[in-house]
Every structure is written in structure tokens, then in C-alpha cells.
């Protein structure tokens, strides 16, 4: 009898559970399915807000053209994605949503022809414009390229008001450091500021190619440019005059950058030059000279040198630091040659970006890993539409205006890298102004 009970108990463990247990299981499954169905329905009715607007104009993606998507931060880095995708919360929000939290990505949007608002100044009234960028003075027959305004998706970009900016920069010092494209930006900046002051109350020092200075005397405001296309030091060796790029030494002018209230840096194009255009003969790292180093690797080391200097020498409570992204070119190999163009690229036209994407990635990763917050002025994609805004043949070369004969050879002489002023760099400065305005509003 005991043996029979044991056998029955053993086999009963494989029998189906009682009816009550089966019913409880079915009810639990039904409740779970109902909950999932409810979540799905609510998600369709009330989708999660998208804080980064998608550009209404876009380039074809298969060729890896312009892409302003920020990188995810490295696992060991503090998340600072906001520095790579500047957002703003300004009056004039056009999204239709009245919310204090509503923001837009300043670098996603479209170009709008707006002659009532642009240009921000007249080239004839800005005596500091160089022949390299003063296209109207150099004889360019069209001027519509001056009248395009950048319209972000979801908000309006505040106009760069010279008087308001000088009031905000009263007693302050602004430093712009980099190559000729940052000089392009500096010239735009001082022309906007100059249009807001009395001519006799301005001091300008621009005789040196390495250092240029603008001072608004009534505001005790100084805006300087320092020539440093690599950010690290390029020196000529005595004897054979070999040019050596010191990857672990910052530019000699760095000692003058300290103490500025606003810093705007850039580098990039000079690292890609080859042949006779290449500016260095050797790289130097830890007292060792080498020719055998990939430019992208050297670029990465130089960026880290710059980043360490910023982290050690900049107090983010006192100084706003910006890094401007690569300025795109419109040469024949881009399939959008700048020569004789009078309108921006439409969203249906193809543009091939030739600049190494790996170098853009290195910049973004470096900024994300820095201890000091650095705002990323990501002007690459929005500038990529503006094939019409380059200086073309209405420029100078080696300090001399192109002759009529040279202008007839655009394949050799057209400059599709630099930009006419007034023109596109004015928008870069509007984006800078908007970022500073938003920062001050947030801080206050």
C-alpha cells in the first residue's frame, strides 16, 4: 500500500494543474496582453517628443556626404552631447508648441532668401575687409549670395546685433584662433561690430598676418585673431630650413590666448595638403623626428595637445570656448563647382564631400572627452549648400587681385574654399551669437 501511494505521488507531479491554477494563468496572460496593447495605443497617440529637428534639405547619404549627426560619447567620457548639437530656446518658436522646454537644433534647417534682413553690413562701409574676401569691391557682378538667411527648424535664429553684442562684451576680450577660414569669420565679426560704432572710436591693428586686433574703445571690447592653422607649433629649423610640426607643443601664440572671455578655434584643412602644398617636412613628438606618420594620426595627437591646454588653462566659469567645424569646399570633384554659381544647392542636387570623415570624427570625440565644456559650431552641413557664396575668381592670390586674364582661367584660379563678405561667415557669427545668448539666459 505504501508503495502504491509513493508511485501515485510521483506520477501526480506530471499531471496538469488544477482548473483554478489554469484559469489564473490564462487571466494573467490576458492581462499582460491587454497592458501591452494599451501601451502601444498610447505610444501611437502621444509619441515621444523629438528634440532634434530633421533638416528639410538633405544631401544624398550613400556617398558619405555632409552629416552633422553627433557621435555617442565614449564609455569613459562624461556625456556632453549638447555641446555637439547646440539647441536653443528663443522667442519666435515656430513649432506651434508653447513650452519652456521646447528647443531646436540650430544647425538643422534651410536657407531662405531674405533681402530685408541680409546683408548685415555693406562691404563699402567696412574698410577692414581684405581683398581676398571682398567680392563686390573685386568686381563680382551679382550680389544675391549676400541675401540668404539661415532658418533653423523649430525656432528663429536671432540676428547678430552689433550694438547688443558690444554691450554684452563690454570690458571683455574675444579670441579667434585658426586658419584663414577662421580669419574669414573674424573679418565678418568685426564688420558687424564696426557697423554699430562711431568710426573714430575704433582701433584696428591688422598689419601682421599672424595677429590682428579690433578694439571698440567706447565698450573696452577687444576682438583678436591669431594665425595658427594647426593649433600646434610649426617651426623652421636653422641650417636646412626644414619645417617641423611639433605635435606635443601648442602654438607659440597660446600664451596670448589666456584670459579671453570667448575663444573660437578651428583646424583641419591644412592637415590634408599634399605635395608642394604641404606645410611640414617632419613631425616631432617627444623629441623624435619622423616622416612616417599618417596625417590623421598626427591630427589626433595635435587635437589632444590642444584639449589638454584648454583643460589646464581655461576656467569655464569665466570663458566660453567654441570649436568651429570644417568649412566645406565646392571644387569640381565635389560635383558642385563654385564657379559662376548664383544660387545655393537644392535638396535634389548631389554634393560629394571630399574631406576625410575620420578627421571630423576625431574632433567630435576629442570634444566629448574634454573636461572643459566646448561648444561645437557645426557649420559644415549648412555651409555645404552654399556653392554660390565662395569668392571664386573675385579674389586675390599672394596679396594681388586676380587679373582679367587669370579670371578667364577658373580651373586654375577660382577659390572655392574661402567665402565672400558679406556672406556665409556672417551666419556662422549669428550662430555664435545665438549660442552665447542662450548660454547667458540659461546661466541667469
Coordinates of C-alpha atoms in Angstrom, one line a residue:
X1 CA 0.0 0.0 0.0
X2 CA 2.8 2.4 0.9
X3 CA 4.4 1.5 -2.4
X4 CA 1.2 2.4 -4.3
X5 CA 1.0 5.8 -2.6
X6 CA 4.5 6.6 -3.4
X7 CA 4.0 5.7 -7.1
X8 CA 0.8 7.8 -7.3
X9 CA 2.5 10.8 -5.7
X10 CA 5.4 10.5 -8.1
X11 CA 3.2 10.5 -11.2
X12 CA 0.9 13.2 -9.9
X13 CA 3.8 15.7 -10.3
X14 CA 3.4 15.3 -14.1
X15 CA -0.4 15.8 -14.2
X16 CA -1.9 19.1 -15.4
X17 CA -2.5 21.6 -12.5
X18 CA -6.0 22.0 -11.1
X19 CA -8.6 24.1 -13.0
X20 CA -8.1 27.1 -10.7
X21 CA -4.4 27.3 -11.5
X22 CA -5.0 27.0 -15.2
X23 CA -7.7 29.7 -15.1
X24 CA -5.3 32.0 -13.1
X25 CA -2.6 31.5 -15.7
X26 CA -4.9 32.4 -18.6
X27 CA -6.2 35.5 -16.8
X28 CA -2.5 36.6 -16.2
X29 CA -1.7 36.2 -19.9
X30 CA -4.8 38.1 -20.9
X31 CA -3.9 41.0 -18.5
X32 CA -0.3 41.1 -19.9
X33 CA -1.5 41.2 -23.5
X34 CA -4.0 43.9 -22.6
X35 CA -1.3 46.0 -20.9
X36 CA 1.0 45.7 -24.0
X37 CA -1.9 46.7 -26.3
X38 CA -2.7 49.8 -24.1
X39 CA 1.0 50.9 -24.2
X40 CA 1.2 50.5 -28.0
X41 CA -2.0 52.6 -28.4
X42 CA -0.9 55.4 -26.1
X43 CA 2.5 55.5 -27.9
X44 CA 0.8 55.9 -31.3
X45 CA -1.5 58.7 -29.9
X46 CA 1.2 60.5 -27.8
X47 CA 4.6 59.9 -29.5
X48 CA 7.7 60.9 -27.6
X49 CA 9.0 64.4 -28.5
X50 CA 11.9 64.6 -30.8
X51 CA 14.3 67.3 -29.5
X52 CA 16.5 67.4 -32.6
X53 CA 14.7 68.6 -35.8
X54 CA 15.5 66.9 -39.1
X55 CA 16.7 69.1 -41.9
X56 CA 14.2 69.8 -44.6
X57 CA 17.1 69.9 -47.1
X58 CA 19.4 66.9 -47.2
X59 CA 22.3 65.6 -49.3
X60 CA 22.3 62.0 -50.6
X61 CA 23.7 59.8 -47.9
X62 CA 25.2 56.8 -49.9
X63 CA 28.5 58.6 -50.7
X64 CA 29.0 59.7 -47.1
X65 CA 28.3 63.4 -47.8
X66 CA 27.7 66.0 -45.2
X67 CA 26.5 64.5 -41.9
X68 CA 26.0 66.5 -38.8
X69 CA 24.9 63.6 -36.6
X70 CA 26.7 63.8 -33.3
X71 CA 28.8 60.9 -32.1
X72 CA 27.8 58.9 -29.0
X73 CA 30.2 59.7 -26.1
X74 CA 33.0 57.3 -25.3
X75 CA 32.1 54.9 -22.5
X76 CA 34.7 56.6 -20.2
X77 CA 33.6 60.2 -21.0
X78 CA 31.0 62.3 -19.3
X79 CA 28.0 62.7 -21.6
X80 CA 28.3 66.2 -23.2
X81 CA 26.2 65.6 -26.4
X82 CA 24.6 69.1 -26.0
X83 CA 28.0 70.6 -26.9
X84 CA 27.9 68.8 -30.3
X85 CA 24.3 69.6 -31.1
X86 CA 23.6 73.2 -29.9
X87 CA 20.0 73.7 -29.1
X88 CA 18.2 77.0 -28.4
X89 CA 15.0 78.2 -26.7
X90 CA 14.5 81.6 -28.3
X91 CA 11.4 83.7 -28.9
X92 CA 9.9 83.1 -32.3
X93 CA 9.4 79.4 -31.8
X94 CA 7.7 78.2 -35.0
X95 CA 6.9 74.7 -33.9
X96 CA 3.4 75.5 -32.7
X97 CA 4.2 74.2 -29.2
X98 CA 4.2 76.7 -26.3
X99 CA 6.6 75.2 -23.9
X100 CA 9.5 76.5 -21.9
X101 CA 11.3 73.2 -22.7
X102 CA 10.9 73.4 -26.4
X103 CA 14.2 73.6 -28.2
X104 CA 15.6 73.3 -31.7
X105 CA 18.9 72.3 -33.2
X106 CA 20.4 75.5 -34.6
X107 CA 22.3 73.6 -37.3
X108 CA 19.3 71.8 -38.9
X109 CA 17.1 73.9 -41.2
X110 CA 17.0 75.6 -44.6
X111 CA 18.2 78.7 -46.4
X112 CA 15.7 81.4 -47.0
X113 CA 16.1 84.3 -49.4
X114 CA 15.5 87.4 -47.3
X115 CA 16.8 90.7 -48.7
X116 CA 15.0 92.6 -45.9
X117 CA 17.3 91.2 -43.3
X118 CA 20.6 90.4 -45.1
X119 CA 23.3 91.5 -45.6
X120 CA 24.1 92.6 -42.0
X121 CA 26.5 95.4 -43.3
X122 CA 27.8 96.8 -46.6
X123 CA 31.3 95.9 -47.8
X124 CA 31.9 99.6 -48.8
X125 CA 31.4 100.6 -45.1
X126 CA 33.9 98.1 -43.7
X127 CA 37.4 99.2 -44.5
X128 CA 38.9 96.2 -42.8
X129 CA 37.8 93.6 -45.4
X130 CA 40.8 92.0 -47.2
X131 CA 40.9 91.8 -51.0
X132 CA 40.7 88.0 -50.6
X133 CA 37.1 88.1 -49.4
X134 CA 35.7 91.5 -50.6
X135 CA 34.0 90.1 -53.7
X136 CA 31.9 93.3 -54.6
X137 CA 35.0 95.5 -54.4
X138 CA 36.8 93.0 -56.7
X139 CA 34.1 93.2 -59.3
X140 CA 31.7 90.4 -58.7
X141 CA 28.6 91.3 -60.8
X142 CA 25.9 89.5 -58.7
X143 CA 25.0 90.1 -55.0
X144 CA 22.2 87.7 -54.2
X145 CA 24.6 85.5 -52.3
X146 CA 24.6 88.2 -49.6
X147 CA 20.8 87.9 -49.0
X148 CA 20.2 84.4 -47.8
X149 CA 19.2 83.8 -44.2
X150 CA 19.6 80.5 -42.3
X151 CA 16.2 79.3 -40.8
X152 CA 16.6 76.6 -38.2
X153 CA 13.7 74.1 -37.9
X154 CA 11.6 74.9 -34.8
X155 CA 12.9 78.4 -33.9
X156 CA 14.2 81.7 -35.4
X157 CA 17.9 82.5 -35.4
X158 CA 18.5 85.8 -33.6
X159 CA 20.0 88.5 -35.7
X160 CA 23.6 89.3 -34.8
X161 CA 23.0 92.8 -33.5
X162 CA 26.3 94.7 -33.3
X163 CA 25.2 97.1 -30.5
X164 CA 23.7 94.4 -28.3
X165 CA 26.8 92.2 -28.8
X166 CA 29.1 95.1 -27.8
X167 CA 27.0 95.7 -24.7
X168 CA 27.3 92.1 -23.7
X169 CA 31.0 92.1 -24.5
X170 CA 31.7 95.4 -22.7
X171 CA 35.1 95.1 -21.0
X172 CA 35.6 91.6 -22.5
X173 CA 38.1 90.0 -24.8
X174 CA 37.3 87.7 -27.7
X175 CA 40.0 85.5 -29.3
X176 CA 39.6 83.7 -32.7
X177 CA 42.4 81.2 -33.4
X178 CA 42.9 79.1 -36.5
X179 CA 43.5 79.2 -40.3
X180 CA 42.3 81.6 -43.0
X181 CA 38.8 80.4 -42.7
X182 CA 38.6 81.5 -39.1
X183 CA 40.2 84.8 -40.3
X184 CA 37.2 84.9 -42.7
X185 CA 35.0 84.6 -39.6
X186 CA 36.9 87.2 -37.7
X187 CA 36.6 89.7 -40.6
X188 CA 32.9 89.1 -40.7
X189 CA 32.7 89.6 -36.9
X190 CA 34.5 92.9 -36.8
X191 CA 32.5 94.3 -39.8
X192 CA 29.3 93.6 -37.9
X193 CA 30.6 95.3 -34.8
X194 CA 32.1 98.2 -36.7
X195 CA 28.7 98.9 -38.3
X196 CA 27.4 99.6 -34.7
X197 CA 30.0 102.1 -33.5
X198 CA 31.4 105.5 -34.4
X199 CA 34.3 105.2 -36.8
X200 CA 36.6 107.4 -34.8
X201 CA 36.1 105.2 -31.7
X202 CA 37.7 102.1 -33.2
X203 CA 41.3 100.9 -33.1
X204 CA 42.4 98.3 -35.6
X205 CA 45.8 96.6 -35.9
X206 CA 46.0 94.3 -38.9
X207 CA 49.4 94.7 -40.3
X208 CA 50.6 91.3 -39.2
X209 CA 49.3 88.1 -40.8
X210 CA 49.8 86.3 -37.5
X211 CA 47.9 88.7 -35.3
X212 CA 45.0 91.1 -36.0
X213 CA 43.2 93.2 -33.4
X214 CA 39.9 95.2 -33.3
X215 CA 39.0 97.3 -30.3
X216 CA 35.8 99.2 -29.8
X217 CA 37.0 102.0 -27.5
X218 CA 33.7 103.0 -26.0
X219 CA 33.0 99.5 -24.9
X220 CA 36.5 98.5 -24.0
X221 CA 35.9 95.4 -26.1
X222 CA 38.7 93.6 -28.0
X223 CA 38.3 91.0 -30.7
X224 CA 41.6 89.4 -31.9
X225 CA 42.7 86.9 -34.5
X226 CA 45.7 84.6 -34.1
X227 CA 47.0 82.7 -37.1
X228 CA 47.6 79.1 -36.1
X229 CA 46.3 76.7 -38.8
X230 CA 47.5 73.6 -36.9
X231 CA 46.9 74.9 -33.4
X232 CA 50.3 73.2 -32.6
X233 CA 53.7 74.7 -33.3
X234 CA 55.2 74.8 -36.8
X235 CA 58.9 75.9 -36.7
X236 CA 61.6 76.2 -39.3
X237 CA 64.9 74.5 -38.4
X238 CA 68.0 76.5 -38.6
X239 CA 70.5 75.4 -41.2
X240 CA 68.5 73.4 -43.7
X241 CA 65.2 75.4 -43.0
X242 CA 63.2 72.2 -42.7
X243 CA 59.7 72.8 -41.4
X244 CA 58.9 70.8 -38.3
X245 CA 55.4 70.3 -36.9
X246 CA 55.7 69.9 -33.1
X247 CA 52.7 67.7 -32.2
X248 CA 53.1 68.0 -28.4
X249 CA 53.7 71.8 -28.3
X250 CA 50.9 74.2 -28.7
X251 CA 51.4 77.2 -31.0
X252 CA 53.8 79.9 -29.6
X253 CA 50.9 82.4 -29.6
X254 CA 49.0 80.3 -27.0
X255 CA 50.4 82.4 -24.2
X256 CA 48.4 85.3 -25.5
X257 CA 45.1 83.3 -25.7
X258 CA 44.9 83.0 -21.9
X259 CA 42.3 85.2 -20.1
X260 CA 40.0 85.7 -23.0
X261 CA 36.2 85.7 -22.3
X262 CA 35.3 84.0 -25.6
X263 CA 37.6 81.6 -27.6
X264 CA 36.8 80.3 -31.1
X265 CA 39.1 77.7 -32.5
X266 CA 39.4 75.7 -35.8
X267 CA 41.8 73.5 -37.6
X268 CA 41.5 70.9 -40.3
X269 CA 42.2 71.8 -43.9
X270 CA 46.0 72.3 -43.6
X271 CA 46.3 68.7 -42.4
X272 CA 45.1 67.4 -45.8
X273 CA 47.5 69.3 -48.0
X274 CA 49.9 67.2 -50.2
X275 CA 52.9 67.7 -52.3
X276 CA 54.0 71.3 -52.7
X277 CA 51.0 72.5 -50.6
X278 CA 52.1 70.5 -47.6
X279 CA 53.4 72.9 -44.9
X280 CA 55.7 70.5 -42.9
X281 CA 58.7 68.3 -43.7
X282 CA 58.8 66.4 -40.4
X283 CA 56.6 65.6 -37.4
X284 CA 58.2 65.9 -34.0
X285 CA 56.8 64.0 -30.9
X286 CA 58.8 63.7 -27.7
X287 CA 62.0 65.0 -29.3
X288 CA 61.8 62.4 -32.1
X289 CA 61.5 63.4 -35.7
X290 CA 59.6 61.3 -38.2
X291 CA 58.2 61.5 -41.7
X292 CA 56.4 58.2 -41.4
X293 CA 53.1 59.2 -39.8
X294 CA 49.6 59.3 -41.2
X295 CA 48.3 62.9 -41.2
X296 CA 45.1 61.7 -39.4
X297 CA 47.2 60.2 -36.6
X298 CA 49.2 63.4 -36.3
X299 CA 46.0 65.4 -36.3
X300 CA 44.6 63.3 -33.4
X301 CA 47.8 63.8 -31.4
X302 CA 47.7 67.6 -32.0
X303 CA 44.0 67.7 -31.0
X304 CA 44.8 66.0 -27.7
X305 CA 47.6 68.6 -27.1
X306 CA 45.2 71.4 -27.7
X307 CA 42.5 69.7 -25.5
X308 CA 44.9 69.3 -22.6
X309 CA 45.9 73.0 -22.9
X310 CA 42.2 74.1 -22.7
X311 CA 41.5 71.8 -19.7
X312 CA 44.5 73.2 -17.8
X313 CA 44.3 76.9 -18.8
X314 CA 40.6 77.7 -19.2
X315 CA 38.1 78.4 -16.4
X316 CA 34.7 77.5 -17.9
X317 CA 33.1 79.8 -15.3
X318 CA 34.8 82.8 -17.0
X319 CA 35.4 81.7 -20.6
X320 CA 33.1 80.3 -23.3
X321 CA 35.1 78.0 -25.7
X322 CA 33.9 77.1 -29.2
X323 CA 35.3 74.9 -31.9
X324 CA 34.1 75.6 -35.4
X325 CA 33.7 72.5 -37.6
X326 CA 35.1 72.1 -41.1
X327 CA 34.2 74.6 -43.8
X328 CA 33.2 72.7 -46.9
X329 CA 34.7 73.3 -50.4
X330 CA 32.9 73.3 -53.7
X331 CA 35.5 72.2 -56.2
X332 CA 34.9 70.2 -59.4
X333 CA 35.5 66.9 -57.6
X334 CA 32.6 67.7 -55.2
X335 CA 30.3 67.7 -58.3
X336 CA 29.3 71.2 -57.3
X337 CA 31.9 73.6 -58.6
X338 CA 31.5 77.1 -57.2
X339 CA 32.5 79.0 -60.4
X340 CA 29.7 81.2 -61.8
X341 CA 27.1 79.8 -59.3
X342 CA 24.5 82.3 -58.1
X343 CA 22.1 80.1 -56.0
X344 CA 22.5 77.5 -53.2
X345 CA 22.4 73.8 -53.9
X346 CA 18.8 72.4 -53.9
X347 CA 17.8 69.3 -52.0
X348 CA 17.7 67.4 -55.2
X349 CA 21.3 68.0 -56.3
X350 CA 24.2 65.8 -55.3
X351 CA 27.2 67.0 -53.4
X352 CA 30.2 64.8 -52.6
X353 CA 32.2 65.7 -49.5
X354 CA 35.9 65.1 -50.0
X355 CA 37.2 66.0 -46.6
X356 CA 38.2 62.8 -44.6
X357 CA 35.3 61.9 -42.4
X358 CA 37.6 60.2 -39.9
X359 CA 39.1 63.6 -39.0
X360 CA 35.7 65.0 -38.3
X361 CA 35.1 62.0 -36.0
X362 CA 38.4 62.7 -34.2
X363 CA 37.3 66.3 -33.5
X364 CA 33.9 65.2 -32.1
X365 CA 35.4 62.5 -29.9
X366 CA 38.0 64.9 -28.6
X367 CA 35.4 67.5 -27.6
X368 CA 33.3 64.8 -25.9
X369 CA 36.2 63.6 -23.8
X370 CA 37.3 67.0 -22.6
X371 CA 36.8 68.2 -19.0
X372 CA 36.1 71.8 -20.2
X373 CA 32.8 72.2 -22.0
X374 CA 33.5 73.2 -25.6
X375 CA 30.6 74.2 -27.8
X376 CA 30.7 72.7 -31.3
X377 CA 29.8 75.2 -34.0
X378 CA 28.8 72.6 -36.5
X379 CA 28.5 74.7 -39.6
X380 CA 29.7 72.0 -42.1
X381 CA 26.3 70.8 -43.4
X382 CA 24.5 74.1 -43.6
X383 CA 27.6 75.7 -45.4
X384 CA 27.6 72.7 -47.8
X385 CA 24.5 74.1 -49.5
X386 CA 26.2 77.4 -50.3
X387 CA 28.2 76.8 -53.5
X388 CA 27.2 80.3 -54.6
X389 CA 28.9 82.1 -51.6
X390 CA 32.6 81.4 -52.4
X391 CA 35.0 84.1 -53.7
X392 CA 35.6 82.3 -57.0
X393 CA 37.6 84.5 -59.3
X394 CA 36.8 87.7 -57.4
X395 CA 39.6 87.4 -55.0
X396 CA 43.4 87.9 -54.6
X397 CA 46.3 85.5 -54.7
X398 CA 49.5 86.1 -52.9
X399 CA 48.3 89.6 -52.0
X400 CA 47.4 90.6 -55.5
X401 CA 44.0 90.8 -57.1
X402 CA 43.4 88.3 -60.0
X403 CA 44.0 89.9 -63.4
X404 CA 41.3 89.8 -66.1
X405 CA 43.4 87.1 -67.8
X406 CA 43.5 85.0 -64.7
X407 CA 39.8 85.3 -64.2
X408 CA 39.4 83.6 -67.6
X409 CA 41.1 80.5 -66.2
X410 CA 38.8 79.5 -63.4
X411 CA 40.1 75.9 -63.4
X412 CA 43.5 77.3 -62.1
X413 CA 42.5 80.4 -60.2
X414 CA 38.9 80.1 -58.8
X415 CA 38.9 80.0 -55.0
X416 CA 36.2 77.6 -53.9
X417 CA 37.4 77.4 -50.3
X418 CA 37.1 81.0 -48.9
X419 CA 33.8 82.9 -48.7
X420 CA 32.7 86.4 -49.9
X421 CA 31.9 89.0 -47.3
X422 CA 29.2 90.0 -46.6
X423 CA 28.1 86.4 -46.9
X424 CA 28.1 83.0 -45.3
X425 CA 30.5 83.6 -42.4
X426 CA 28.1 86.2 -41.1
X427 CA 25.7 83.3 -40.4
X428 CA 28.5 81.5 -38.5
X429 CA 28.7 84.6 -36.3
X430 CA 24.9 84.7 -35.9
X431 CA 25.1 81.1 -34.7
X432 CA 27.9 82.0 -32.3
X433 CA 25.9 85.0 -31.0
X434 CA 22.8 82.8 -30.6
X435 CA 24.8 80.3 -28.6
X436 CA 26.2 83.0 -26.3
X437 CA 22.8 84.5 -25.9
X438 CA 21.3 81.1 -24.9
X439 CA 24.1 80.4 -22.5
X440 CA 23.7 83.7 -20.7
X441 CA 19.9 83.2 -20.5
X442 CA 20.5 79.7 -19.0
X443 CA 23.0 81.0 -16.6
X444 CA 20.9 83.9 -15.4

